[in-house]
Short mmCIF file of C-alpha atoms in Angstrom, two decimals:
data_model
loop_
_atom_site.label_atom_id
_atom_site.label_comp_id
_atom_site.label_asym_id
_atom_site.label_seq_id
_atom_site.Cartn_x
_atom_site.Cartn_y
_atom_site.Cartn_z
CA MET A 1089 81.00 53.99 126.57
CA ARG A 1090 81.01 57.73 127.22
CA LYS A 1091 84.77 57.76 126.64
CA ILE A 1092 84.33 56.01 123.26
CA PHE A 1093 81.73 58.57 122.16
CA LEU A 1094 84.04 61.38 123.22
CA ILE A 1095 86.90 59.93 121.17
CA LEU A 1096 84.59 59.53 118.17
CA PHE A 1097 83.34 63.10 118.53
CA ILE A 1098 86.87 64.49 118.67
CA SER A 1099 87.94 62.40 115.65
CA ILE A 1100 84.95 63.53 113.57
CA THR A 1101 85.56 67.17 114.55
CA GLN A 1102 89.21 66.95 113.52
CA PHE A 1103 88.21 65.32 110.23
CA LEU A 1104 85.75 68.09 109.45
CA PHE A 1105 88.26 70.79 110.31
CA ALA A 1106 90.81 69.12 108.03
CA GLY A 1107 88.80 70.27 105.01
CA ASN A 1108 88.82 73.66 103.30
CA ASP A 1109 85.91 75.15 105.26
CA SER A 1110 86.70 77.78 107.86
CA TYR A 1111 85.98 76.82 111.44
CA ILE A 1112 85.41 80.43 112.47
CA LYS A 1113 84.35 83.61 110.67
CA ILE A 1114 85.09 87.05 112.10
CA THR A 1115 83.75 90.26 110.61
CA VAL A 1116 85.62 93.56 110.79
CA ALA A 1117 83.68 96.77 110.16
CA LYS A 1118 84.65 100.40 110.73
CA ASP A 1119 81.06 101.30 111.65
CA GLY A 1120 80.90 98.83 114.51
CA SER A 1121 78.48 96.46 112.78
CA GLY A 1122 80.95 93.55 112.89
CA ASP A 1123 82.81 91.67 115.60
CA PHE A 1124 85.72 94.15 115.61
CA THR A 1125 86.50 97.59 114.21
CA SER A 1126 90.23 96.72 113.90
CA ILE A 1127 91.82 94.09 111.65
CA GLN A 1128 94.65 93.53 114.12
CA LYS A 1129 92.24 92.93 117.00
CA ALA A 1130 90.39 90.38 114.87
CA ILE A 1131 93.66 88.55 114.13
CA ASN A 1132 94.68 88.66 117.79
CA SER A 1133 91.40 87.01 118.76
CA ILE A 1134 92.08 83.90 116.66
CA ARG A 1135 93.39 80.89 118.52
CA ASP A 1136 97.11 80.21 118.05
CA LEU A 1137 97.82 77.24 115.77
CA GLY A 1138 94.12 76.74 115.13
CA PRO A 1139 92.69 73.54 113.60
CA ALA A 1140 91.64 74.95 110.20
CA GLU A 1141 91.09 78.14 108.23
CA ALA A 1142 90.00 81.19 110.21
CA LEU A 1143 88.18 83.63 107.93
CA VAL A 1144 88.41 87.35 108.63
CA PHE A 1145 85.89 89.19 106.46
CA ILE A 1146 86.69 92.90 106.17
CA LYS A 1147 83.85 95.26 105.24
CA SER A 1148 84.54 98.23 102.98
CA GLY A 1149 86.38 101.08 104.63
CA THR A 1150 89.83 102.55 105.15
CA TYR A 1151 91.71 100.87 108.00
CA ASN A 1152 94.64 102.97 109.17
CA GLU A 1153 96.62 100.15 110.75
CA LYS A 1154 99.99 98.45 110.85
CA VAL A 1155 98.94 94.80 110.76
CA VAL A 1156 100.95 91.72 111.78
CA ILE A 1157 99.98 88.08 111.29
CA PRO A 1158 102.49 86.31 113.59
CA SER A 1159 103.89 82.82 113.01
CA SER A 1160 101.50 81.41 115.64
CA LYS A 1161 98.48 82.49 113.58
CA HIS A 1162 98.50 80.11 110.63
CA LYS A 1163 95.69 79.29 108.15
CA ILE A 1164 94.21 82.78 108.29
CA THR A 1165 92.25 84.21 105.36
CA LEU A 1166 91.69 87.95 104.98
CA GLU A 1167 88.83 88.61 102.57
CA GLY A 1168 87.78 92.14 101.71
CA GLU A 1169 84.31 93.18 100.68
CA ASN A 1170 85.62 95.09 97.66
CA LYS A 1171 89.26 95.47 96.63
CA ASP A 1172 88.92 99.14 95.67
CA ASN A 1173 86.99 100.15 98.80
CA THR A 1174 88.63 97.94 101.43
CA THR A 1175 91.99 99.53 102.22
CA ILE A 1176 94.66 98.77 104.82
CA THR A 1177 97.03 101.73 104.91
CA ASN A 1178 100.01 103.05 106.87
CA ASN A 1179 102.88 105.47 106.23
CA ASP A 1180 106.02 104.14 107.91
CA PHE A 1181 109.35 104.33 106.09
CA SER A 1182 113.05 103.65 106.60
CA GLY A 1183 114.51 106.43 108.73
CA LYS A 1184 111.25 107.40 110.41
CA PRO A 1185 111.49 107.51 114.23
CA ASP A 1186 109.52 104.73 115.90
CA SER A 1187 107.81 104.81 119.32
CA PHE A 1188 111.23 104.38 121.00
CA ASN A 1189 112.67 107.23 118.91
CA GLU A 1190 114.82 104.73 116.99
CA LYS A 1191 114.96 104.90 113.22
CA MET A 1192 112.90 102.36 111.33
CA THR A 1193 114.49 100.20 108.64
CA THR A 1194 113.12 98.82 105.40
CA PHE A 1195 112.26 95.61 107.20
CA ASN A 1196 109.89 97.08 109.76
CA SER A 1197 108.36 99.77 107.55
CA TYR A 1198 105.57 97.42 106.38
CA THR A 1199 101.85 98.08 106.41
CA LEU A 1200 101.05 94.34 106.53
CA LEU A 1201 103.49 91.69 107.77
CA VAL A 1202 102.66 88.01 107.20
CA MET A 1203 104.75 85.59 109.25
CA GLY A 1204 102.24 82.75 109.56
CA ASP A 1205 102.03 79.88 107.07
CA ASP A 1206 99.02 79.18 104.82
CA VAL A 1207 97.73 82.75 104.82
CA LYS A 1208 95.38 83.85 102.04
CA ILE A 1209 94.34 87.37 101.09
CA SER A 1210 91.76 88.54 98.55
CA ASN A 1211 89.80 91.61 97.51
CA VAL A 1212 91.74 94.23 99.46
CA THR A 1213 94.04 97.19 98.86
CA ILE A 1214 97.28 97.22 100.87
CA GLN A 1215 99.00 100.59 100.83
CA ASN A 1216 102.05 102.34 102.21
CA SER A 1217 101.24 105.99 101.58
CA SER A 1218 104.82 107.18 102.24
CA CYS A 1219 106.58 108.13 99.02
CA ASN A 1220 110.08 109.50 98.37
CA GLU A 1221 110.89 109.55 102.09
CA GLY A 1222 112.76 106.24 102.18
CA GLN A 1223 112.08 102.57 101.57
CA ALA A 1224 108.46 101.94 102.52
CA VAL A 1225 107.10 98.40 102.31
CA SER A 1226 103.39 97.79 101.81
CA LEU A 1227 103.31 93.98 101.99
CA HIS A 1228 106.05 91.96 103.73
CA VAL A 1229 105.64 88.17 103.56
CA GLU A 1230 107.78 85.59 105.39
CA GLY A 1231 105.32 82.70 105.80
CA ASP A 1232 105.18 79.67 103.53
CA ARG A 1233 102.35 78.86 101.09
CA PHE A 1234 101.10 82.44 100.88
CA VAL A 1235 98.36 83.36 98.40
CA ILE A 1236 97.02 86.77 97.41
CA LYS A 1237 94.41 87.28 94.69
CA ASN A 1238 92.37 90.12 93.21
CA SER A 1239 94.10 92.78 95.29
CA ASN A 1240 95.91 96.10 94.92
CA ILE A 1241 99.34 96.60 96.47
CA LEU A 1242 100.33 100.26 96.41
CA GLY A 1243 103.55 102.01 97.34
CA CYS A 1244 106.71 103.61 96.02
CA GLN A 1245 110.13 102.13 96.84
CA ASP A 1246 110.10 98.48 98.01
CA THR A 1247 106.34 97.95 97.77
CA VAL A 1248 106.38 94.13 97.98
CA TYR A 1249 108.98 92.33 100.10
CA SER A 1250 108.79 88.61 99.33
CA ALA A 1251 111.10 87.54 102.10
CA THR A 1252 112.91 84.44 103.34
CA ASN A 1253 114.49 81.52 101.54
CA HIS A 1254 111.88 78.94 102.57
CA SER A 1255 108.82 80.95 101.55
CA ARG A 1256 106.63 80.07 98.55
CA GLN A 1257 104.20 82.75 97.40
CA TYR A 1258 101.50 83.12 94.75
CA PHE A 1259 100.04 86.40 93.42
CA GLU A 1260 97.13 86.27 90.97
CA ASN A 1261 95.12 89.06 89.31
CA CYS A 1262 96.86 91.67 91.44
CA TYR A 1263 97.76 95.27 90.66
CA ILE A 1264 101.19 96.28 92.01
CA GLU A 1265 102.76 99.72 91.70
CA GLY A 1266 105.97 101.33 92.86
CA THR A 1267 109.15 103.21 91.98
CA THR A 1268 112.41 101.38 92.75
CA ASP A 1269 112.98 97.66 93.43
CA PHE A 1270 109.30 97.47 94.26
CA ILE A 1271 109.18 93.67 94.03
CA PHE A 1272 112.15 92.32 95.97
CA GLY A 1273 113.36 89.52 98.23
CA GLN A 1274 114.59 85.94 98.59
CA ALA A 1275 111.34 83.97 98.22
CA THR A 1276 110.13 81.76 95.39
CA VAL A 1277 107.18 83.64 93.92
CA ILE A 1278 104.75 83.28 91.02
CA PHE A 1279 102.95 86.33 89.65
CA LYS A 1280 100.02 85.31 87.43
CA ASN A 1281 97.93 87.76 85.37
CA CYS A 1282 99.20 90.73 87.37
CA THR A 1283 99.42 94.35 86.22
CA ILE A 1284 102.64 96.01 87.36
CA LYS A 1285 102.99 99.78 87.12
CA SER A 1286 106.26 101.71 87.33
CA LEU A 1287 105.94 105.18 88.86
CA ALA A 1288 109.56 106.21 88.20
CA ASP A 1289 112.48 105.58 85.85
CA SER A 1290 114.07 102.78 87.84
CA TYR A 1291 113.93 99.01 88.45
CA ILE A 1292 110.93 96.70 88.85
CA THR A 1293 112.49 93.70 90.58
CA ALA A 1294 115.43 93.10 92.92
CA ALA A 1295 115.56 89.39 93.64
CA ALA A 1296 117.88 87.98 96.29
CA THR A 1297 117.43 84.31 95.46
CA GLU A 1298 119.84 82.08 97.34
CA ALA A 1299 122.20 79.71 95.52
CA ASP A 1300 120.34 76.54 96.57
CA ARG A 1301 117.02 77.64 95.01
CA HIS A 1302 116.07 76.73 91.44
CA TYR A 1303 113.50 79.51 91.12
CA GLY A 1304 113.11 83.11 92.28
CA PHE A 1305 110.46 85.41 90.76
CA VAL A 1306 108.44 84.01 87.84
CA PHE A 1307 105.90 86.18 86.00
CA PHE A 1308 103.23 84.53 83.84
CA ASP A 1309 100.93 86.47 81.48
CA CYS A 1310 101.51 89.76 83.27
CA LYS A 1311 101.31 93.33 81.97
CA LEU A 1312 103.99 95.98 82.60
CA ILE A 1313 102.73 99.56 82.39
CA ALA A 1314 104.05 102.95 83.52
CA LYS A 1315 103.00 106.36 84.72
CA GLU A 1316 102.92 108.98 81.98
CA GLY A 1317 106.40 110.31 81.23
CA ILE A 1318 108.25 107.25 82.54
CA THR A 1319 110.56 105.94 79.81
CA LYS A 1320 113.58 104.20 81.36
CA VAL A 1321 112.69 101.14 83.41
CA TYR A 1322 114.68 97.93 83.85
CA LEU A 1323 112.99 94.57 84.37
CA GLY A 1324 115.29 93.97 87.29
CA ARG A 1325 118.66 94.10 88.96
CA PRO A 1326 120.23 91.51 91.29
CA TRP A 1327 120.05 92.39 94.97
CA ARG A 1328 122.18 89.33 95.66
CA PRO A 1329 124.49 87.26 93.39
CA TYR A 1330 122.13 84.37 92.57
CA ALA A 1331 119.06 86.45 91.80
CA LYS A 1332 116.60 84.65 89.52
CA THR A 1333 113.78 86.38 87.64
CA VAL A 1334 111.86 85.12 84.62
CA PHE A 1335 109.10 86.76 82.55
CA ILE A 1336 106.91 84.43 80.46
CA ASN A 1337 104.37 85.74 77.93
CA THR A 1338 104.41 89.23 79.43
CA GLU A 1339 103.20 92.44 77.79
CA MET A 1340 105.91 95.08 78.18
CA GLY A 1341 105.24 98.74 77.50
CA LYS A 1342 107.68 101.07 75.75
CA HIS A 1343 109.03 102.22 79.13
CA ILE A 1344 111.08 99.00 79.35
CA LEU A 1345 114.66 99.70 78.25
CA PRO A 1346 116.01 97.69 75.29
CA GLU A 1347 118.78 96.12 77.42
CA GLY A 1348 116.15 94.87 79.85
CA TRP A 1349 118.35 94.09 82.84
CA ASN A 1350 120.89 95.92 85.00
CA PRO A 1351 123.92 94.31 86.77
CA TRP A 1352 123.80 96.64 89.82
CA ASN A 1353 127.33 97.95 89.39
CA GLY A 1354 129.08 99.49 92.37
CA ASP A 1355 128.03 96.95 95.00
CA LYS A 1356 131.40 96.44 96.68
CA MET A 1357 130.19 93.62 98.91
CA PHE A 1358 128.71 91.64 95.99
CA PRO A 1359 130.52 92.61 92.76
CA ASP A 1360 129.99 91.01 89.34
CA LYS A 1361 126.52 89.73 90.16
CA GLU A 1362 125.69 89.39 86.48
CA LYS A 1363 128.00 86.35 86.38
CA THR A 1364 125.75 84.30 88.66
CA ALA A 1365 122.30 85.92 88.35
CA TYR A 1366 119.76 84.20 86.09
CA TYR A 1367 117.46 86.50 84.14
CA ALA A 1368 115.31 85.11 81.34
CA GLU A 1369 112.27 85.73 79.16
CA PHE A 1370 109.94 83.86 76.87
CA GLY A 1371 107.34 85.38 74.57
CA SER A 1372 107.81 89.00 75.67
CA LYS A 1373 105.35 91.23 73.78
CA ASP A 1374 104.83 94.83 72.65
CA GLU A 1375 107.43 97.59 72.36
CA GLY A 1376 109.28 96.75 75.53
CA GLY A 1377 109.36 93.09 74.59
CA ASN A 1378 111.84 93.57 71.75
CA ILE A 1379 114.71 91.31 72.82
CA SER A 1380 117.22 92.22 70.09
CA LYS A 1381 119.27 94.47 72.40
CA ARG A 1382 118.97 92.58 75.68
CA VAL A 1383 122.16 92.32 77.77
CA SER A 1384 124.35 89.41 76.71
CA TRP A 1385 124.19 87.74 80.13
CA SER A 1386 120.40 87.36 80.07
CA HIS A 1387 118.62 84.36 78.54
CA GLN A 1388 115.79 83.58 76.17
CA LEU A 1389 113.90 80.41 77.03
CA THR A 1390 112.86 77.87 74.41
CA LYS A 1391 109.54 76.01 74.29
CA LYS A 1392 111.43 73.01 75.61
CA ASP A 1393 112.58 75.05 78.61
CA LEU A 1394 108.98 75.82 79.52
CA LYS A 1395 108.44 72.28 80.81
CA ASN A 1396 110.49 73.38 83.84
CA TYR A 1397 108.18 76.33 84.49
CA THR A 1398 105.01 74.75 85.82
CA LEU A 1399 103.29 75.63 89.10
CA GLU A 1400 104.15 72.20 90.50
CA LYS A 1401 107.86 72.47 89.73
CA ILE A 1402 108.30 76.09 90.75
CA LEU A 1403 106.33 75.71 93.99
CA ASP A 1404 107.68 72.25 94.84
CA ASP A 1405 104.37 70.36 94.46
CA TRP A 1406 102.32 72.94 96.37
CA ASN A 1407 99.12 73.90 94.52
CA PRO A 1408 98.01 77.41 95.56
CA ASN A 1409 94.59 76.95 93.97
CA LYS A 1410 93.46 74.21 96.33
#
């Protein structure tokens, strides 16, 4: 009988944990009033491959950390107290000597690295404070089903690295700023209601979508703005031959160049990328949204085409809002 009750208890526990409620809540506070003063220590304390969401609540403060969520730490939620006062910041960059006196690369310059699946982030600022020293990633995401909402992502070159072919990512109501290629990578990503600020005359996106993927970066209802004096910005250039980037119903400031897109000439390893890249728009608005002089190899979607640009189709039946 005792064995039956034990089995029932375990089954009920697993059922409860299968829901959306977190099974553990950890508070991080700089002043020592929480469970930890370090975000990384809080993440390290969470059980590997836990049964449900683990919520890490981060009180307002500036956390000078280089944070990693490894692949063994899935279903973690980082929730800040206030997006403008809860900051994770670091200043690594490509070429900077690491602790072994070896030069860092773009790919380990991150402030926050997300390798685990089903990670959610909200109400925080993620910053790489290095600027004009080399590529300096703020947010590097490799995990699948990643969601970030109501957050600021600050940097210069290579601010957001949406990495890996298998990764699906969703950004909503975020502010993202940078200089060159500051949204880049191989992942399938939706940006919804985001404000994207260019800090230099350069390129916003550098997708590296692989040939077997139907979607790369898709922007819905976003706003493209620029620092004062910035007047020559491209929507994107292809990092790899099958780059895919689409802007739908996006406000584009006058800093966006009339041609819109750049072919990335001079890449000897991957020449003529404009022949295979897919760049498209629908309903672009304001001065930068004038499509009359767009490059001939870009596309303008029709209303009929929009049926292929739903969350379900882009994200392969994953709903990031559940």
